[in-house]
Coordinates of N, CA and C in Angstrom, one line a residue:
X25 N 102.7 97.1 113.5 CA 102.6 95.6 113.1 C 103.5 95.4 112.2
X26 N 104.4 94.9 112.4 CA 105.8 94.3 111.7 C 105.8 92.8 111.0
X27 N 106.4 92.8 110.0 CA 106.2 91.6 109.3 C 107.7 90.7 110.0
X28 N 107.5 89.5 110.5 CA 108.7 89.0 110.8 C 109.4 88.2 109.4
X29 N 110.6 88.7 109.3 CA 111.1 88.3 108.0 C 111.8 86.7 108.2
X30 N 111.7 86.1 109.5 CA 112.2 84.7 109.5 C 111.0 83.8 109.1
X31 N 109.8 84.5 108.9 CA 108.8 83.4 108.9 C 108.2 83.8 107.2
X32 N 107.9 82.6 106.5 CA 107.6 82.7 105.0 C 106.4 83.7 104.9
X33 N 105.4 83.4 105.9 CA 104.1 84.0 105.4 C 103.8 85.4 106.6
X34 N 103.1 86.0 106.1 CA 102.9 87.5 107.0 C 101.9 87.0 107.6
X35 N 101.7 88.0 109.0 CA 100.9 87.7 109.8 C 99.5 87.7 109.2
X36 N 98.3 86.9 109.5 CA 97.0 87.0 108.9 C 96.5 88.1 108.9
X37 N 96.5 88.9 109.7 CA 96.1 90.4 109.3 C 96.7 91.1 108.2
X38 N 97.8 91.3 108.2 CA 98.6 91.7 106.9 C 98.5 91.0 105.8
X39 N 97.9 89.8 105.6 CA 97.6 89.1 104.6 C 96.1 89.6 104.2
X40 N 95.4 89.6 105.0 CA 93.8 90.0 104.9 C 94.0 91.3 104.2
X41 N 95.0 92.3 104.8 CA 94.7 93.7 104.5 C 95.0 93.8 102.8
X42 N 96.3 92.4 102.6 CA 96.7 92.6 101.1 C 95.6 92.2 100.2
X43 N 94.9 91.1 100.8 CA 93.8 90.4 99.9 C 92.8 91.4 99.8
X44 N 92.2 92.1 100.6 CA 91.5 93.3 100.4 C 91.7 94.6 99.7
X45 N 92.8 94.8 99.6 CA 93.5 95.9 98.9 C 93.3 95.0 97.0
X46 N 93.7 94.0 97.1 CA 93.9 93.2 95.8 C 92.3 93.4 95.2
X47 N 91.4 92.6 96.1 CA 90.2 92.6 95.9 C 89.6 93.9 95.4
X48 N 89.6 95.0 96.2 CA 89.1 96.4 96.0 C 89.8 96.5 94.6
X49 N 90.9 96.8 94.2 CA 91.1 97.0 93.0 C 90.8 96.3 91.8
X50 N 90.4 94.8 91.9 CA 90.2 94.1 90.5 C 88.8 94.4 90.6
X51 N 88.0 94.5 91.7 CA 86.6 94.8 91.5 C 86.4 96.5 91.0
X52 N 87.2 97.6 90.9 CA 87.1 98.5 90.4 C 87.6 98.3 88.9
X53 N 88.5 97.5 88.6 CA 88.7 97.2 87.3 C 87.9 96.8 86.6
X54 N 87.1 95.7 87.1 CA 86.2 95.0 86.6 C 84.9 96.0 86.5
X55 N 84.3 96.9 87.3 CA 83.5 97.5 87.0 C 83.9 98.7 85.8
X56 N 85.1 98.9 85.8 CA 85.6 99.7 84.6 C 85.4 98.9 83.3
X57 N 85.7 97.7 83.0 CA 85.4 96.9 82.0 C 84.1 96.8 81.6
X58 N 83.1 96.6 82.9 CA 81.6 96.6 82.7 C 81.1 97.8 81.8
X59 N 81.6 99.2 82.2 CA 81.2 100.2 81.8 C 81.6 100.1 80.3
X60 N 83.2 100.0 79.9 CA 83.4 99.9 78.7 C 82.7 98.9 77.9
X61 N 82.1 98.1 78.2 CA 81.7 97.0 77.2 C 80.4 97.4 77.5
X62 N 79.7 97.9 77.6 CA 78.3 98.2 77.1 C 78.7 99.2 75.9
X63 N 79.7 100.0 75.7 CA 80.0 101.0 74.5 C 80.7 100.2 73.6
X64 N 81.2 98.8 73.5 CA 82.0 98.1 72.6 C 81.7 96.7 72.7
X65 N 82.0 95.8 71.5 CA 81.9 94.4 71.2 C 83.3 94.0 70.9
X66 N 83.9 94.0 71.8 CA 85.5 93.7 72.2 C 86.0 92.5 72.6
X67 N 86.4 91.4 72.1 CA 87.1 90.2 72.4 C 88.2 90.4 73.6
X68 N 89.1 91.2 73.3 CA 89.8 91.9 74.3 C 89.4 92.0 75.4
X69 N 88.4 93.0 75.8 CA 87.5 93.4 76.9 C 87.1 92.3 77.6
X70 N 86.6 91.0 77.0 CA 85.7 90.3 77.2 C 86.9 88.9 78.0
X71 N 88.1 88.9 77.5 CA 89.1 88.4 78.2 C 89.8 88.9 79.4
X72 N 89.6 90.2 79.3 CA 90.2 91.0 80.6 C 89.5 90.9 81.5
X73 N 88.0 90.6 81.3 CA 87.2 90.7 82.4 C 87.1 89.2 82.7
X74 N 87.4 88.3 82.1 CA 87.6 86.8 82.3 C 88.8 86.8 83.4
X75 N 89.6 87.5 82.9 CA 91.0 87.3 83.8 C 90.6 88.2 85.1
X76 N 90.1 89.0 85.1 CA 89.7 89.8 86.4 C 89.0 88.8 87.2
X77 N 87.8 88.0 86.7 CA 87.0 87.2 87.7 C 87.9 86.2 88.3
X78 N 88.7 85.5 87.4 CA 89.6 84.3 87.9 C 90.7 85.0 88.7
X79 N 91.0 86.1 88.9 CA 91.9 86.5 90.3 C 90.9 87.0 91.2
X80 N 89.8 87.4 91.2 CA 88.8 87.5 92.0 C 88.6 86.4 92.8
X81 N 88.2 85.1 92.0 CA 87.9 84.0 92.8 C 89.6 83.5 93.6
X82 N 90.9 83.7 92.8 CA 92.0 83.4 93.4 C 91.9 84.1 94.7
X83 N 91.4 85.3 94.9 CA 91.5 86.0 95.9 C 90.8 85.2 96.9
X84 N 89.4 85.0 96.7 CA 88.7 84.7 97.7 C 89.0 83.4 98.0
X85 N 89.9 82.6 97.5 CA 90.3 81.1 97.9 C 91.6 81.1 98.7
X86 N 92.3 82.5 98.5 CA 93.2 82.8 99.5 C 93.0 83.2 101.0
X87 N 91.4 84.0 100.9 CA 91.1 84.0 102.0 C 90.4 82.8 103.1
X88 N 90.2 81.6 101.9 CA 89.7 80.4 102.9 C 91.2 80.1 103.3
X89 N 92.3 80.0 102.6 CA 93.6 79.4 103.3 C 93.8 80.1 104.3
X90 N 93.8 81.5 104.6 CA 93.9 82.0 105.5 C 93.1 81.3 106.7
X91 N 92.0 80.9 106.6 CA 91.4 80.8 107.5 C 91.2 79.4 108.0
X92 N 91.7 78.5 106.8 CA 92.0 77.0 107.2 C 93.6 76.9 107.5
X93 N 94.2 78.0 108.0 CA 95.9 77.8 107.9 C 96.8 77.1 107.1
X94 N 96.5 77.3 105.8 CA 97.5 76.7 104.7 C 98.0 77.7 103.7
X95 N 97.6 79.2 104.3 CA 97.9 80.4 103.5 C 99.5 80.4 103.5
X96 N 100.2 80.6 102.5 CA 101.5 80.8 102.3 C 102.4 79.3 102.2
X97 N 101.6 78.5 102.1 CA 102.2 77.2 101.9 C 101.7 77.1 100.5
X98 N 102.9 76.5 99.7 CA 102.7 76.1 98.5 C 102.0 74.7 98.2
X99 N 101.0 74.8 97.1 CA 100.1 73.7 96.8 C 100.9 72.9 96.1
X100 N 101.9 73.3 95.6 CA 102.8 72.0 94.9 C 104.1 71.3 95.3
X101 N 104.7 72.1 96.1 CA 105.8 71.4 97.2 C 105.5 71.4 98.7
X102 N 104.5 72.1 99.3 CA 104.3 72.2 100.5 C 105.4 72.7 101.1
X103 N 105.9 73.9 100.8 CA 107.0 74.6 101.4 C 106.6 76.0 101.6
X104 N 107.2 76.8 102.2 CA 106.6 78.1 102.5 C 106.7 78.9 101.4
X105 N 106.1 79.7 101.1 CA 106.3 80.6 99.8 C 106.7 82.0 100.7
X106 N 107.7 82.2 99.8 CA 108.2 83.4 100.2 C 107.6 85.0 100.6
X107 N 107.9 85.4 101.5 CA 107.1 86.7 101.9 C 107.0 87.5 100.6
X108 N 107.8 87.5 100.3 CA 108.3 88.8 98.9 C 107.4 88.4 98.1
X109 N 107.1 87.1 97.7 CA 106.2 86.8 96.8 C 104.6 87.1 97.0
X110 N 104.5 86.6 98.4 CA 103.0 86.8 98.9 C 103.1 88.5 99.0
X111 N 103.9 89.4 99.3 CA 103.7 90.7 99.1 C 103.2 91.0 97.7
X112 N 103.8 90.7 96.6 CA 103.6 91.0 95.5 C 102.0 90.4 94.7
X113 N 101.7 89.1 94.9 CA 101.1 88.4 94.8 C 100.3 87.7 96.1
X114 N 99.6 88.5 96.9 CA 99.0 87.7 97.9 C 98.3 86.8 97.9
X115 N 97.7 86.7 96.9 CA 96.6 85.3 96.4 C 97.3 84.2 95.9
X116 N 98.6 84.2 95.6 CA 99.3 83.0 95.2 C 99.1 81.8 95.8
X117 N 98.9 80.8 94.8 CA 99.1 79.6 95.7 C 100.4 78.7 95.7
X118 N 101.3 79.2 94.7 CA 102.5 78.3 94.4 C 103.5 79.4 94.7
X119 N 104.8 79.0 95.1 CA 106.3 79.3 94.9 C 106.4 79.8 93.4
X120 N 107.9 80.4 93.2 CA 108.2 80.7 91.9 C 108.4 79.5 91.1
X121 N 108.9 78.5 91.7 CA 109.6 77.2 91.0 C 108.2 76.4 90.7
X122 N 107.3 76.6 91.7 CA 106.2 75.7 91.4 C 105.0 76.1 90.1
X123 N 105.3 77.5 90.2 CA 104.2 78.4 89.3 C 104.8 78.1 87.9
X124 N 106.0 78.2 87.8 CA 106.8 77.9 86.4 C 106.6 76.6 85.7
X125 N 106.2 75.4 86.8 CA 106.1 74.0 86.4 C 104.8 74.0 86.1
X126 N 103.5 75.0 86.7 CA 102.3 75.0 86.2 C 101.9 75.6 85.0
X127 N 102.7 76.6 84.8 CA 102.4 77.5 83.5 C 102.7 76.9 82.3

């Protein structure tokens, strides 16, 4: 299966595969943080755990966007998110320009 470079969004199977990989990686990181947290009371670990949980929520929202057909469309400007950006951040909701405006 190849990515059609003329389209802004990857094929939904490819997007799901990337999201599954991102979710699996974040869940492993969260488990590692949970193990570390048992041995220490560190605010940095708590912040890292909260960040992982936010990303996992964004990943679940991206799966919902695939299902409703809005995956790959920027929520800020309604333009397609470049395929390269979706390859790097498959759960992103914004193009780079809109992300900069929201940060």
